[in-house]
């Protein structure tokens, strides 16, 4: 019998539907794989019973001849930023350690309604702040990939590093991620998997621990474009509980997948040729152009002139929103409370937040507080909002000349854990190609392209017009078919 | 111009007042969550996940709250901003679960408007005055801390957390405590007419932040202080009076007024420092990224406008011009929603009962409503049940009086019995003999008898001693046991005495 853990979303769903295997067999296989992979530290908590219960429900529904959901029988990993009813939800922080919601996020509920089950809550950078998964209170996630000739623990990227590691290691066929400034795409690129951030507003933010509300978007991470299309279809949809949710129908992305790009124009933004980008990345970008041309697309040069201001603007807007969003973690109603003897309210706040937040989170709260404070607001926040509007306008103009944009996902491949911690700015630069699409709220995807000389995966990024997830997925599919990316990490865990 | 001045050692000081009124929007649900809003519920019984700021919870604007604020804006003839936005006001406090209040700093829902306060000589307002209103914005209320439940700990009640408030900001246009009082009463009346706030100051549905400064005539505005959360009209007036005196004392003794936030102590009628400008929070306002700008469609605005009732100024004008009431009566009757509602119901019933037009009976109904009926109810005290004073009962009494079937005194007596027993007024008049005799024959007979019995007095009267007319009236009324229609008595006596 096939090793069920080698299967992705589509194959599991179809296999369960056809009766090739039961959902329970799938859940048991993945539960076992998760249990074996503790050394990756991809999960903060595992929930094998949740996966089994969902599987049994699917098997029973199939036996009863009922119509099965889009994700029927697929056990997935849930980034621990999504509130899950009765299951600890921490955002990888100490301040929320032990917090068990009595509610279920809209996106996770939609996945359960579609027949998926939960293998566990995936580790991440604390409050989704980080690009290497080193800021979690529950320890680093280690990538399943190794650099050729080295045994150093590698970064799975971040913030959705538990998700990327789990999917790459085949201990989950797919996982949820969230992307604020690259947190789905960069870890996907680092681990040789696919991940798509849909248009802002496609997926409800209700029940997702907020980082930067105007940027946060949930999306799927899986090993193929098809799997992403299927899972995104289950996650997306209007939610009256989220005032920024898009009131639009969700297209059947899976059904409309096509790698025939004849008549399509692919834009190559010249400003993305930045110093500090690995030659191998630039080479893969060239290769990507060739693949898309082969798929029938016309390649055109486009300009996104404000690209270089995007990252600085992002590091004002996102921390500003975060500094306010994280004010609710104050020790009063839930989560950690540090109340030294005989002190007052202000001291309780200080002690609780000092103990409950990690360094990176504190850094961003401080930056955010600073840029919003009297006398600095106009120079920073207002200015950053203007830049954000210009970045969005750049894209709008570029999309008058092309249908989808092709760019690298990251300037480098994955790096060893601990190697980038000297200067936070170096780490922030990792998201330089990812952040512009976030600021503009556009759908963007990373697909694996190739392996570099060190044996590490490299990803290519596709950015589409607002609401055109289909265009992004189709171009991604064209690359996937031509790249023939079959590399996978050697099991060492 | 207000002539209110504070007499200081160095001369007269003018007081400059602006009010920020927080009015709780009448709505079954909170501004951004579906939780209920009723007053007096058990602590934390009306708290949703959003109000408690649980992780991942999001605000969604409540259409009804926005609608009420827009209607309020329209009632003060203010500019309604079809595009507005919510901002976060960031600060930490245990009664503020999100760590920020969702408010509107940069782009409020309602722009400039105005409100008229009427001349009231007795209260020290010599002429009508228009008070400018700067803006109305909507925002969330905070919860409440309870410090008296435990010796060392404070408890938090989040029932009010997230309740919708309108902040109605006046311009610094008031110049006396009386004007401020009149402004508050008028604002409260408008809110209650519109139905956007119940105006209940005891329950905290309406409270005011009072900005006060003083200056010598002709000088620019002085430094102001803000006295927070004053919760009655009387207290607002007291706070202004005390604060203005205090500032004059400070200035005249060579000091400077410090811009600060103060608290009012209702026990002593004084204000004291709460926090100074140096301790002021930096609220780090910025647009709430969880909410899109609030865009109001034309249909929505049209519905808001169409749903507005007749407002106090228009009603008062109509009472005078159409119903023919005195300006005083018109003002009294339109001051409160309950008063005009009772009046208009009674007016309609009375017009129906008499078969006359409303304008023909309005003055009688107004006098009855404002002085006769309240007088009887008050005099009767606990002996009467005001619930018996139904509009139809009162209209029936007024109609009998209008047809001269009963006298004014009888009307009161009947009303007394109605209040005590709830019996039907017509039945009371009949059964208790409380009807005046309008039978010309009976009165004429009595008059004839009196004239015959008092020939000497008739002589004197005819000789010019007209003061005797009262004697004949009295005698006739006595003979009729007080039940004769006085007009008929007068008329007949005049005719017969020549």
PDB file of N, CA, C and O in Angstrom, chain A residues 96 99 103 200 205-209 213-214 240-244 320-321 324-325 327-329 332-334 345 349 353 369 372-374 377 381, chain B residues 49-50 52-61 88 90 92-94 96-100 106 145 156 158 282 284-287 289-292:
ATOM      1  N   UNK A  96       0.114  34.057  26.255  1.00  0.00           N
ATOM      2  CA  UNK A  96      -1.113  33.303  25.984  1.00  0.00           C
ATOM      3  C   UNK A  96      -0.939  31.810  26.288  1.00  0.00           C
ATOM      4  O   UNK A  96      -1.795  31.002  25.909  1.00  0.00           O
ATOM      5  N   UNK A  99      -3.901  29.455  27.255  1.00  0.00           N
ATOM      6  CA  UNK A  99      -5.180  30.070  26.874  1.00  0.00           C
ATOM      7  C   UNK A  99      -5.948  29.119  25.948  1.00  0.00           C
ATOM      8  O   UNK A  99      -5.454  28.716  24.905  1.00  0.00           O
ATOM      9  N   UNK A 103     -14.111  29.482  21.427  1.00  0.00           N
ATOM     10  CA  UNK A 103     -14.630  29.825  20.099  1.00  0.00           C
ATOM     11  C   UNK A 103     -13.669  29.302  19.052  1.00  0.00           C
ATOM     12  O   UNK A 103     -12.528  28.964  19.353  1.00  0.00           O
ATOM     13  N   UNK A 200      -6.352  40.563   0.108  1.00  0.00           N
ATOM     14  CA  UNK A 200      -6.771  40.963   1.451  1.00  0.00           C
ATOM     15  C   UNK A 200      -8.295  40.974   1.521  1.00  0.00           C
ATOM     16  O   UNK A 200      -8.957  41.581   0.672  1.00  0.00           O
ATOM     17  N   UNK A 205     -10.618  37.241   9.014  1.00  0.00           N
ATOM     18  CA  UNK A 205      -9.611  37.336  10.085  1.00  0.00           C
ATOM     19  C   UNK A 205     -10.210  37.025  11.447  1.00  0.00           C
ATOM     20  O   UNK A 205      -9.502  37.020  12.454  1.00  0.00           O
ATOM     21  N   UNK A 206     -11.519  36.759  11.479  1.00  0.00           N
ATOM     22  CA  UNK A 206     -12.174  36.539  12.776  1.00  0.00           C
ATOM     23  C   UNK A 206     -11.614  35.288  13.458  1.00  0.00           C
ATOM     24  O   UNK A 206     -11.635  34.204  12.886  1.00  0.00           O
ATOM     25  N   UNK A 207     -11.096  35.483  14.641  1.00  0.00           N
ATOM     26  CA  UNK A 207     -10.553  34.362  15.396  1.00  0.00           C
ATOM     27  C   UNK A 207      -9.077  34.099  15.138  1.00  0.00           C
ATOM     28  O   UNK A 207      -8.514  33.148  15.666  1.00  0.00           O
ATOM     29  N   UNK A 208      -8.458  34.934  14.330  1.00  0.00           N
ATOM     30  CA  UNK A 208      -7.004  34.833  14.141  1.00  0.00           C
ATOM     31  C   UNK A 208      -6.371  35.901  15.030  1.00  0.00           C
ATOM     32  O   UNK A 208      -6.755  37.074  14.964  1.00  0.00           O
ATOM     33  N   UNK A 209      -5.424  35.491  15.866  1.00  0.00           N
ATOM     34  CA  UNK A 209      -4.750  36.455  16.738  1.00  0.00           C
ATOM     35  C   UNK A 209      -4.130  37.521  15.841  1.00  0.00           C
ATOM     36  O   UNK A 209      -3.363  37.208  14.925  1.00  0.00           O
ATOM     37  N   UNK A 213      -3.586  44.295  11.459  1.00  0.00           N
ATOM     38  CA  UNK A 213      -4.914  44.016  10.912  1.00  0.00           C
ATOM     39  C   UNK A 213      -5.077  44.363   9.434  1.00  0.00           C
ATOM     40  O   UNK A 213      -5.786  43.675   8.716  1.00  0.00           O
ATOM     41  N   UNK A 214      -4.425  45.430   8.977  1.00  0.00           N
ATOM     42  CA  UNK A 214      -4.645  45.851   7.588  1.00  0.00           C
ATOM     43  C   UNK A 214      -3.838  45.011   6.618  1.00  0.00           C
ATOM     44  O   UNK A 214      -3.940  45.193   5.403  1.00  0.00           O
ATOM     45  N   UNK A 240     -19.541  37.986   7.855  1.00  0.00           N
ATOM     46  CA  UNK A 240     -20.102  39.225   8.430  1.00  0.00           C
ATOM     47  C   UNK A 240     -19.438  39.623   9.749  1.00  0.00           C
ATOM     48  O   UNK A 240     -19.617  40.754  10.199  1.00  0.00           O
ATOM     49  N   UNK A 241     -18.660  38.722  10.332  1.00  0.00           N
ATOM     50  CA  UNK A 241     -18.013  39.066  11.605  1.00  0.00           C
ATOM     51  C   UNK A 241     -16.687  39.808  11.407  1.00  0.00           C
ATOM     52  O   UNK A 241     -16.040  40.211  12.360  1.00  0.00           O
ATOM     53  N   UNK A 242     -16.256  39.934  10.135  1.00  0.00           N
ATOM     54  CA  UNK A 242     -15.030  40.669   9.838  1.00  0.00           C
ATOM     55  C   UNK A 242     -15.404  41.812   8.902  1.00  0.00           C
ATOM     56  O   UNK A 242     -15.788  41.590   7.751  1.00  0.00           O
ATOM     57  N   UNK A 243     -15.298  43.048   9.415  1.00  0.00           N
ATOM     58  CA  UNK A 243     -15.748  44.210   8.639  1.00  0.00           C
ATOM     59  C   UNK A 243     -14.889  44.444   7.397  1.00  0.00           C
ATOM     60  O   UNK A 243     -15.283  45.190   6.510  1.00  0.00           O
ATOM     61  N   UNK A 244     -13.712  43.820   7.321  1.00  0.00           N
ATOM     62  CA  UNK A 244     -12.868  44.001   6.139  1.00  0.00           C
ATOM     63  C   UNK A 244     -12.972  42.806   5.189  1.00  0.00           C
ATOM     64  O   UNK A 244     -12.231  42.716   4.217  1.00  0.00           O
ATOM     65  N   UNK A 320       3.056  49.633  14.077  1.00  0.00           N
ATOM     66  CA  UNK A 320       2.080  50.580  14.629  1.00  0.00           C
ATOM     67  C   UNK A 320       0.793  49.839  14.977  1.00  0.00           C
ATOM     68  O   UNK A 320       0.270  49.955  16.090  1.00  0.00           O
ATOM     69  N   UNK A 321       0.302  49.069  14.025  1.00  0.00           N
ATOM     70  CA  UNK A 321      -0.935  48.327  14.279  1.00  0.00           C
ATOM     71  C   UNK A 321      -0.727  47.287  15.377  1.00  0.00           C
ATOM     72  O   UNK A 321      -1.590  47.085  16.241  1.00  0.00           O
ATOM     73  N   UNK A 324      -0.872  48.465  19.022  1.00  0.00           N
ATOM     74  CA  UNK A 324      -2.241  48.656  19.505  1.00  0.00           C
ATOM     75  C   UNK A 324      -2.961  47.308  19.643  1.00  0.00           C
ATOM     76  O   UNK A 324      -3.631  47.043  20.642  1.00  0.00           O
ATOM     77  N   UNK A 325      -2.792  46.439  18.654  1.00  0.00           N
ATOM     78  CA  UNK A 325      -3.454  45.127  18.703  1.00  0.00           C
ATOM     79  C   UNK A 325      -3.020  44.302  19.913  1.00  0.00           C
ATOM     80  O   UNK A 325      -3.780  43.488  20.425  1.00  0.00           O
ATOM     81  N   UNK A 327      -2.198  45.442  22.829  1.00  0.00           N
ATOM     82  CA  UNK A 327      -2.463  46.097  24.116  1.00  0.00           C
ATOM     83  C   UNK A 327      -3.413  45.274  24.970  1.00  0.00           C
ATOM     84  O   UNK A 327      -3.427  45.390  26.195  1.00  0.00           O
ATOM     85  N   UNK A 328      -4.213  44.425  24.330  1.00  0.00           N
ATOM     86  CA  UNK A 328      -5.201  43.646  25.081  1.00  0.00           C
ATOM     87  C   UNK A 328      -4.568  42.569  25.950  1.00  0.00           C
ATOM     88  O   UNK A 328      -5.228  42.045  26.840  1.00  0.00           O
ATOM     89  N   UNK A 329      -3.317  42.251  25.686  1.00  0.00           N
ATOM     90  CA  UNK A 329      -2.654  41.236  26.521  1.00  0.00           C
ATOM     91  C   UNK A 329      -2.066  41.945  27.735  1.00  0.00           C
ATOM     92  O   UNK A 329      -0.927  42.382  27.732  1.00  0.00           O
ATOM     93  N   UNK A 332      -5.281  41.181  32.654  1.00  0.00           N
ATOM     94  CA  UNK A 332      -6.517  41.435  33.401  1.00  0.00           C
ATOM     95  C   UNK A 332      -7.529  40.300  33.226  1.00  0.00           C
ATOM     96  O   UNK A 332      -8.097  39.818  34.195  1.00  0.00           O
ATOM     97  N   UNK A 333      -7.745  39.863  31.989  1.00  0.00           N
ATOM     98  CA  UNK A 333      -8.877  38.960  31.731  1.00  0.00           C
ATOM     99  C   UNK A 333      -8.499  37.527  31.405  1.00  0.00           C
ATOM    100  O   UNK A 333      -9.262  36.607  31.669  1.00  0.00           O
ATOM    101  N   UNK A 334      -7.340  37.309  30.775  1.00  0.00           N
ATOM    102  CA  UNK A 334      -6.937  35.952  30.390  1.00  0.00           C
ATOM    103  C   UNK A 334      -5.430  35.948  30.178  1.00  0.00           C
ATOM    104  O   UNK A 334      -4.795  36.996  30.122  1.00  0.00           O
ATOM    105  N   UNK A 345      -1.909  48.552  39.496  1.00  0.00           N
ATOM    106  CA  UNK A 345      -2.285  48.136  38.145  1.00  0.00           C
ATOM    107  C   UNK A 345      -1.160  48.346  37.129  1.00  0.00           C
ATOM    108  O   UNK A 345      -0.844  47.461  36.338  1.00  0.00           O
ATOM    109  N   UNK A 349       0.715  45.553  34.770  1.00  0.00           N
ATOM    110  CA  UNK A 349       0.873  45.599  33.306  1.00  0.00           C
ATOM    111  C   UNK A 349       2.345  45.390  32.933  1.00  0.00           C
ATOM    112  O   UNK A 349       2.671  44.591  32.062  1.00  0.00           O
ATOM    113  N   UNK A 353       3.624  42.101  30.948  1.00  0.00           N
ATOM    114  CA  UNK A 353       4.043  42.233  29.554  1.00  0.00           C
ATOM    115  C   UNK A 353       5.543  42.022  29.403  1.00  0.00           C
ATOM    116  O   UNK A 353       6.007  41.524  28.365  1.00  0.00           O
ATOM    117  N   UNK A 369       4.782  52.009  19.005  1.00  0.00           N
ATOM    118  CA  UNK A 369       4.390  53.050  19.951  1.00  0.00           C
ATOM    119  C   UNK A 369       5.071  54.367  19.578  1.00  0.00           C
ATOM    120  O   UNK A 369       4.461  55.433  19.590  1.00  0.00           O
ATOM    121  N   UNK A 372       3.666  56.146  16.414  1.00  0.00           N
ATOM    122  CA  UNK A 372       2.315  56.710  16.577  1.00  0.00           C
ATOM    123  C   UNK A 372       2.287  57.857  17.579  1.00  0.00           C
ATOM    124  O   UNK A 372       1.257  58.504  17.748  1.00  0.00           O
ATOM    125  N   UNK A 373       3.399  58.110  18.245  1.00  0.00           N
ATOM    126  CA  UNK A 373       3.331  59.064  19.351  1.00  0.00           C
ATOM    127  C   UNK A 373       3.311  60.509  18.851  1.00  0.00           C
ATOM    128  O   UNK A 373       3.713  60.808  17.729  1.00  0.00           O
ATOM    129  N   UNK A 374       2.813  61.363  19.723  1.00  0.00           N
ATOM    130  CA  UNK A 374       2.628  62.775  19.373  1.00  0.00           C
ATOM    131  C   UNK A 374       3.952  63.356  18.893  1.00  0.00           C
ATOM    132  O   UNK A 374       4.999  63.150  19.506  1.00  0.00           O
ATOM    133  N   UNK A 377       3.976  61.125  14.603  1.00  0.00           N
ATOM    134  CA  UNK A 377       2.933  60.460  13.828  1.00  0.00           C
ATOM    135  C   UNK A 377       2.987  60.836  12.345  1.00  0.00           C
ATOM    136  O   UNK A 377       2.997  59.977  11.469  1.00  0.00           O
ATOM    137  N   UNK A 381       3.998  57.549  10.574  1.00  0.00           N
ATOM    138  CA  UNK A 381       2.817  56.794  10.195  1.00  0.00           C
ATOM    139  C   UNK A 381       2.140  57.371   8.949  1.00  0.00           C
ATOM    140  O   UNK A 381       1.845  56.655   7.985  1.00  0.00           O
TER     141      UNK A 381
ATOM    142  N   UNK B  49     -17.612  38.272  23.304  1.00  0.00           N
ATOM    143  CA  UNK B  49     -16.174  38.021  23.138  1.00  0.00           C
ATOM    144  C   UNK B  49     -15.470  39.279  22.639  1.00  0.00           C
ATOM    145  O   UNK B  49     -14.321  39.543  22.982  1.00  0.00           O
ATOM    146  N   UNK B  50     -16.175  40.056  21.825  1.00  0.00           N
ATOM    147  CA  UNK B  50     -15.590  41.296  21.293  1.00  0.00           C
ATOM    148  C   UNK B  50     -15.399  42.310  22.420  1.00  0.00           C
ATOM    149  O   UNK B  50     -14.346  42.933  22.550  1.00  0.00           O
ATOM    150  N   UNK B  52     -14.965  41.806  25.506  1.00  0.00           N
ATOM    151  CA  UNK B  52     -13.914  41.394  26.440  1.00  0.00           C
ATOM    152  C   UNK B  52     -12.563  41.372  25.749  1.00  0.00           C
ATOM    153  O   UNK B  52     -11.554  41.033  26.353  1.00  0.00           O
ATOM    154  N   UNK B  53     -12.544  41.745  24.464  1.00  0.00           N
ATOM    155  CA  UNK B  53     -11.302  41.802  23.681  1.00  0.00           C
ATOM    156  C   UNK B  53     -10.544  40.480  23.742  1.00  0.00           C
ATOM    157  O   UNK B  53      -9.352  40.436  24.019  1.00  0.00           O
ATOM    158  N   UNK B  54     -11.249  39.389  23.463  1.00  0.00           N
ATOM    159  CA  UNK B  54     -10.574  38.099  23.387  1.00  0.00           C
ATOM    160  C   UNK B  54      -9.690  38.095  22.136  1.00  0.00           C
ATOM    161  O   UNK B  54      -9.949  38.823  21.179  1.00  0.00           O
ATOM    162  N   UNK B  55      -8.652  37.258  22.134  1.00  0.00           N
ATOM    163  CA  UNK B  55      -7.748  37.251  20.975  1.00  0.00           C
ATOM    164  C   UNK B  55      -8.497  36.947  19.671  1.00  0.00           C
ATOM    165  O   UNK B  55      -9.315  36.028  19.631  1.00  0.00           O
ATOM    166  N   UNK B  56      -8.211  37.728  18.637  1.00  0.00           N
ATOM    167  CA  UNK B  56      -8.792  37.461  17.324  1.00  0.00           C
ATOM    168  C   UNK B  56     -10.187  38.008  17.118  1.00  0.00           C
ATOM    169  O   UNK B  56     -10.763  37.804  16.056  1.00  0.00           O
ATOM    170  N   UNK B  57     -10.738  38.692  18.116  1.00  0.00           N
ATOM    171  CA  UNK B  57     -12.097  39.223  17.951  1.00  0.00           C
ATOM    172  C   UNK B  57     -12.052  40.537  17.182  1.00  0.00           C
ATOM    173  O   UNK B  57     -11.111  41.298  17.287  1.00  0.00           O
ATOM    174  N   UNK B  58     -13.123  40.796  16.413  1.00  0.00           N
ATOM    175  CA  UNK B  58     -13.144  41.960  15.536  1.00  0.00           C
ATOM    176  C   UNK B  58     -14.429  42.762  15.724  1.00  0.00           C
ATOM    177  O   UNK B  58     -15.494  42.190  15.943  1.00  0.00           O
ATOM    178  N   UNK B  59     -14.316  44.081  15.606  1.00  0.00           N
ATOM    179  CA  UNK B  59     -15.502  44.938  15.712  1.00  0.00           C
ATOM    180  C   UNK B  59     -16.248  45.002  14.380  1.00  0.00           C
ATOM    181  O   UNK B  59     -15.624  45.029  13.324  1.00  0.00           O
ATOM    182  N   UNK B  60     -17.562  44.992  14.431  1.00  0.00           N
ATOM    183  CA  UNK B  60     -18.378  45.227  13.224  1.00  0.00           C
ATOM    184  C   UNK B  60     -19.399  46.310  13.586  1.00  0.00           C
ATOM    185  O   UNK B  60     -20.138  46.159  14.564  1.00  0.00           O
ATOM    186  N   UNK B  61     -19.420  47.415  12.843  1.00  0.00           N
ATOM    187  CA  UNK B  61     -20.301  48.526  13.233  1.00  0.00           C
ATOM    188  C   UNK B  61     -21.773  48.122  13.248  1.00  0.00           C
ATOM    189  O   UNK B  61     -22.230  47.391  12.373  1.00  0.00           O
ATOM    190  N   UNK B  88      -8.502  54.630  16.640  1.00  0.00           N
ATOM    191  CA  UNK B  88      -8.239  54.038  17.955  1.00  0.00           C
ATOM    192  C   UNK B  88      -7.571  55.070  18.862  1.00  0.00           C
ATOM    193  O   UNK B  88      -6.629  55.737  18.444  1.00  0.00           O
ATOM    194  N   UNK B  90      -5.529  55.030  22.118  1.00  0.00           N
ATOM    195  CA  UNK B  90      -4.810  53.994  22.866  1.00  0.00           C
ATOM    196  C   UNK B  90      -4.444  54.426  24.283  1.00  0.00           C
ATOM    197  O   UNK B  90      -3.809  55.465  24.462  1.00  0.00           O
ATOM    198  N   UNK B  92      -3.927  52.368  28.456  1.00  0.00           N
ATOM    199  CA  UNK B  92      -4.141  51.180  29.277  1.00  0.00           C
ATOM    200  C   UNK B  92      -4.988  51.505  30.496  1.00  0.00           C
ATOM    201  O   UNK B  92      -4.703  52.454  31.217  1.00  0.00           O
ATOM    202  N   UNK B  93      -6.039  50.755  30.707  1.00  0.00           N
ATOM    203  CA  UNK B  93      -6.755  50.809  31.973  1.00  0.00           C
ATOM    204  C   UNK B  93      -7.557  49.519  32.093  1.00  0.00           C
ATOM    205  O   UNK B  93      -7.939  48.918  31.082  1.00  0.00           O
ATOM    206  N   UNK B  94      -7.811  49.115  33.323  1.00  0.00           N
ATOM    207  CA  UNK B  94      -8.429  47.804  33.529  1.00  0.00           C
ATOM    208  C   UNK B  94      -9.871  47.748  33.032  1.00  0.00           C
ATOM    209  O   UNK B  94     -10.399  46.674  32.786  1.00  0.00           O
ATOM    210  N   UNK B  96     -10.757  48.982  30.199  1.00  0.00           N
ATOM    211  CA  UNK B  96     -10.675  49.134  28.746  1.00  0.00           C
ATOM    212  C   UNK B  96     -10.023  47.885  28.149  1.00  0.00           C
ATOM    213  O   UNK B  96      -8.815  47.854  27.921  1.00  0.00           O
ATOM    214  N   UNK B  97     -10.819  46.851  27.870  1.00  0.00           N
ATOM    215  CA  UNK B  97     -10.241  45.545  27.517  1.00  0.00           C
ATOM    216  C   UNK B  97      -9.333  45.561  26.293  1.00  0.00           C
ATOM    217  O   UNK B  97      -8.301  44.899  26.274  1.00  0.00           O
ATOM    218  N   UNK B  98      -9.686  46.322  25.278  1.00  0.00           N
ATOM    219  CA  UNK B  98      -8.869  46.304  24.059  1.00  0.00           C
ATOM    220  C   UNK B  98      -7.536  47.015  24.244  1.00  0.00           C
ATOM    221  O   UNK B  98      -6.617  46.820  23.465  1.00  0.00           O
ATOM    222  N   UNK B  99      -7.472  47.861  25.272  1.00  0.00           N
ATOM    223  CA  UNK B  99      -6.287  48.713  25.394  1.00  0.00           C
ATOM    224  C   UNK B  99      -6.417  49.932  24.490  1.00  0.00           C
ATOM    225  O   UNK B  99      -5.482  50.701  24.330  1.00  0.00           O
ATOM    226  N   UNK B 100      -7.559  50.075  23.858  1.00  0.00           N
ATOM    227  CA  UNK B 100      -7.866  51.276  23.083  1.00  0.00           C
ATOM    228  C   UNK B 100      -9.375  51.410  23.003  1.00  0.00           C
ATOM    229  O   UNK B 100     -10.106  50.427  23.114  1.00  0.00           O
ATOM    230  N   UNK B 106     -10.308  62.045  13.644  1.00  0.00           N
ATOM    231  CA  UNK B 106      -9.963  62.815  12.447  1.00  0.00           C
ATOM    232  C   UNK B 106     -11.163  63.083  11.532  1.00  0.00           C
ATOM    233  O   UNK B 106     -11.248  64.140  10.914  1.00  0.00           O
ATOM    234  N   UNK B 145     -14.895  49.976  36.998  1.00  0.00           N
ATOM    235  CA  UNK B 145     -14.152  49.308  38.067  1.00  0.00           C
ATOM    236  C   UNK B 145     -14.942  49.425  39.356  1.00  0.00           C
ATOM    237  O   UNK B 145     -15.547  50.452  39.627  1.00  0.00           O
ATOM    238  N   UNK B 156     -13.824  44.209  37.914  1.00  0.00           N
ATOM    239  CA  UNK B 156     -14.129  44.858  36.645  1.00  0.00           C
ATOM    240  C   UNK B 156     -15.486  44.380  36.147  1.00  0.00           C
ATOM    241  O   UNK B 156     -15.733  43.184  36.092  1.00  0.00           O
ATOM    242  N   UNK B 158     -17.756  44.631  32.812  1.00  0.00           N
ATOM    243  CA  UNK B 158     -17.642  45.043  31.412  1.00  0.00           C
ATOM    244  C   UNK B 158     -19.000  45.227  30.722  1.00  0.00           C
ATOM    245  O   UNK B 158     -19.053  45.328  29.505  1.00  0.00           O
ATOM    246  N   UNK B 282      -0.593  60.241  25.942  1.00  0.00           N
ATOM    247  CA  UNK B 282      -0.415  60.371  24.504  1.00  0.00           C
ATOM    248  C   UNK B 282      -1.233  59.233  23.915  1.00  0.00           C
ATOM    249  O   UNK B 282      -0.851  58.072  23.995  1.00  0.00           O
ATOM    250  N   UNK B 284      -2.005  58.306  20.985  1.00  0.00           N
ATOM    251  CA  UNK B 284      -1.557  57.636  19.756  1.00  0.00           C
ATOM    252  C   UNK B 284      -2.738  57.262  18.850  1.00  0.00           C
ATOM    253  O   UNK B 284      -2.865  56.132  18.405  1.00  0.00           O
ATOM    254  N   UNK B 285      -3.585  58.237  18.589  1.00  0.00           N
ATOM    255  CA  UNK B 285      -4.717  57.995  17.677  1.00  0.00           C
ATOM    256  C   UNK B 285      -4.219  57.536  16.313  1.00  0.00           C
ATOM    257  O   UNK B 285      -3.272  58.108  15.772  1.00  0.00           O
ATOM    258  N   UNK B 286      -4.864  56.552  15.753  1.00  0.00           N
ATOM    259  CA  UNK B 286      -4.637  56.216  14.339  1.00  0.00           C
ATOM    260  C   UNK B 286      -5.870  55.476  13.826  1.00  0.00           C
ATOM    261  O   UNK B 286      -6.645  54.941  14.617  1.00  0.00           O
ATOM    262  N   UNK B 287      -6.067  55.471  12.511  1.00  0.00           N
ATOM    263  CA  UNK B 287      -7.286  54.860  11.955  1.00  0.00           C
ATOM    264  C   UNK B 287      -7.367  53.377  12.342  1.00  0.00           C
ATOM    265  O   UNK B 287      -6.379  52.658  12.216  1.00  0.00           O
ATOM    266  N   UNK B 289      -7.525  49.802  11.904  1.00  0.00           N
ATOM    267  CA  UNK B 289      -7.348  48.983  10.701  1.00  0.00           C
ATOM    268  C   UNK B 289      -8.334  47.814  10.623  1.00  0.00           C
ATOM    269  O   UNK B 289      -8.376  47.130   9.598  1.00  0.00           O
ATOM    270  N   UNK B 290      -9.113  47.588  11.680  1.00  0.00           N
ATOM    271  CA  UNK B 290     -10.121  46.525  11.620  1.00  0.00           C
ATOM    272  C   UNK B 290     -11.397  46.987  10.925  1.00  0.00           C
ATOM    273  O   UNK B 290     -12.292  46.176  10.679  1.00  0.00           O
ATOM    274  N   UNK B 291     -11.490  48.288  10.678  1.00  0.00           N
ATOM    275  CA  UNK B 291     -12.744  48.841  10.155  1.00  0.00           C
ATOM    276  C   UNK B 291     -12.495  49.635   8.883  1.00  0.00           C
ATOM    277  O   UNK B 291     -11.532  50.396   8.800  1.00  0.00           O
ATOM    278  N   UNK B 292     -13.351  49.462   7.917  1.00  0.00           N
ATOM    279  CA  UNK B 292     -13.265  50.264   6.703  1.00  0.00           C
ATOM    280  C   UNK B 292     -13.899  51.619   6.988  1.00  0.00           C
ATOM    281  O   UNK B 292     -14.679  51.758   7.924  1.00  0.00           O
TER     282      UNK B 292
END
